[in-house]
């Protein structure tokens, strides 16, 4: 296979529409592109996949929750409009 056919096939697989001019430009630099991809794969291969022992839960325990409705009045004072039942009034979207 020539480089033209490889570039056209890769562009079809990637669903990229290449014209003849762009394909010709890529033909000259395909070796550099593949070399760069190989060097990225080398570095990525050294990092390796995370091991199960290194994984941990990053969620904190809810050890000191605030009292129910502790901030309710302060939050409602900041709302643009509040109805008689204490709900924030928002404009209809539909």
Tab-separated table of C-alpha atoms in Angstrom:
chain	number	residue	atom	x	y	z
A	1	UNK	CA	0.000	0.000	0.000
A	2	UNK	CA	1.241	3.471	-0.733
A	3	UNK	CA	1.127	6.324	1.748
A	4	UNK	CA	-1.745	7.914	-0.228
A	5	UNK	CA	-3.904	4.843	0.241
A	6	UNK	CA	-2.997	4.642	3.951
A	7	UNK	CA	-3.855	8.301	4.514
A	8	UNK	CA	-7.146	7.968	2.665
A	9	UNK	CA	-8.025	4.808	4.591
A	10	UNK	CA	-7.156	6.439	7.923
A	11	UNK	CA	-9.217	9.486	7.058
A	12	UNK	CA	-12.176	7.247	6.202
A	13	UNK	CA	-11.804	5.346	9.483
A	14	UNK	CA	-11.605	8.615	11.417
A	15	UNK	CA	-14.491	10.018	9.362
A	16	UNK	CA	-12.404	12.977	8.259
A	17	UNK	CA	-12.966	14.349	4.785
A	18	UNK	CA	-9.562	15.049	3.213
A	19	UNK	CA	-9.067	16.665	-0.161
A	20	UNK	CA	-6.179	15.691	-2.436
A	21	UNK	CA	-4.046	18.687	-1.408
A	22	UNK	CA	-4.266	17.882	2.286
A	23	UNK	CA	-3.617	14.187	1.642
A	24	UNK	CA	-0.493	15.113	-0.329
A	25	UNK	CA	0.715	17.344	2.517
A	26	UNK	CA	0.177	14.555	5.033
A	27	UNK	CA	2.035	12.092	2.834
A	28	UNK	CA	5.269	13.977	3.505
A	29	UNK	CA	4.784	14.114	7.250
A	30	UNK	CA	3.200	10.710	7.968
A	31	UNK	CA	6.532	9.262	9.145
A	32	UNK	CA	6.962	12.121	11.644
A	33	UNK	CA	3.387	11.696	12.890
A	34	UNK	CA	3.832	7.959	13.420
A	35	UNK	CA	7.162	8.548	15.191
A	36	UNK	CA	5.484	11.018	17.534
A	37	UNK	CA	2.651	8.581	18.258
A	38	UNK	CA	5.194	5.864	19.032
A	39	UNK	CA	7.036	8.126	21.488
A	40	UNK	CA	3.739	9.011	23.228
A	41	UNK	CA	2.893	5.318	23.502
A	42	UNK	CA	6.292	4.635	25.072
A	43	UNK	CA	5.721	7.221	27.783
A	44	UNK	CA	2.140	6.087	28.351
A	45	UNK	CA	3.297	2.468	28.590
A	46	UNK	CA	5.769	3.347	31.349
A	47	UNK	CA	3.053	4.924	33.486
A	48	UNK	CA	1.038	1.715	33.473
A	49	UNK	CA	-2.516	1.169	34.586
A	50	UNK	CA	-3.531	2.044	38.125
A	51	UNK	CA	-3.335	-0.835	40.549
A	52	UNK	CA	-6.326	-1.846	42.636
A	53	UNK	CA	-4.421	-1.197	45.879
A	54	UNK	CA	-3.796	2.419	44.897
A	55	UNK	CA	-7.460	3.217	44.334
A	56	UNK	CA	-9.359	4.825	47.156
A	57	UNK	CA	-12.649	6.515	47.822
A	58	UNK	CA	-12.192	10.274	47.639
A	59	UNK	CA	-15.574	11.164	49.148
A	60	UNK	CA	-15.398	12.590	52.640
A	61	UNK	CA	-17.438	11.353	55.553
A	62	UNK	CA	-20.300	13.660	56.478
A	63	UNK	CA	-19.206	13.823	60.107
A	64	UNK	CA	-20.373	17.318	61.064
A	65	UNK	CA	-23.550	18.179	59.130
A	66	UNK	CA	-25.248	21.477	59.827
A	67	UNK	CA	-28.643	21.630	61.499
A	68	UNK	CA	-31.671	21.225	59.218
A	69	UNK	CA	-32.772	24.556	57.739
A	70	UNK	CA	-29.869	26.373	59.420
A	71	UNK	CA	-29.257	28.484	56.319
A	72	UNK	CA	-32.802	28.550	54.943
A	73	UNK	CA	-33.725	32.107	55.956
A	74	UNK	CA	-30.413	33.569	54.775
A	75	UNK	CA	-30.759	31.834	51.408
A	76	UNK	CA	-34.373	32.914	50.949
A	77	UNK	CA	-33.416	36.546	51.687
A	78	UNK	CA	-31.015	36.364	48.723
A	79	UNK	CA	-33.656	34.991	46.330
A	80	UNK	CA	-35.203	37.463	43.872
A	81	UNK	CA	-38.768	36.403	44.806
A	82	UNK	CA	-40.323	34.060	47.378
A	83	UNK	CA	-43.968	32.961	47.464
A	84	UNK	CA	-46.199	32.742	50.559
A	85	UNK	CA	-45.232	29.073	51.105
A	86	UNK	CA	-41.523	29.906	51.293
A	87	UNK	CA	-40.561	28.642	47.816
A	88	UNK	CA	-38.323	30.548	45.426
A	89	UNK	CA	-40.304	31.951	42.485
A	90	UNK	CA	-38.737	31.347	39.085
A	91	UNK	CA	-40.026	32.241	35.620
A	92	UNK	CA	-41.700	29.408	33.692
A	93	UNK	CA	-39.508	27.808	31.040
A	94	UNK	CA	-42.165	26.068	28.978
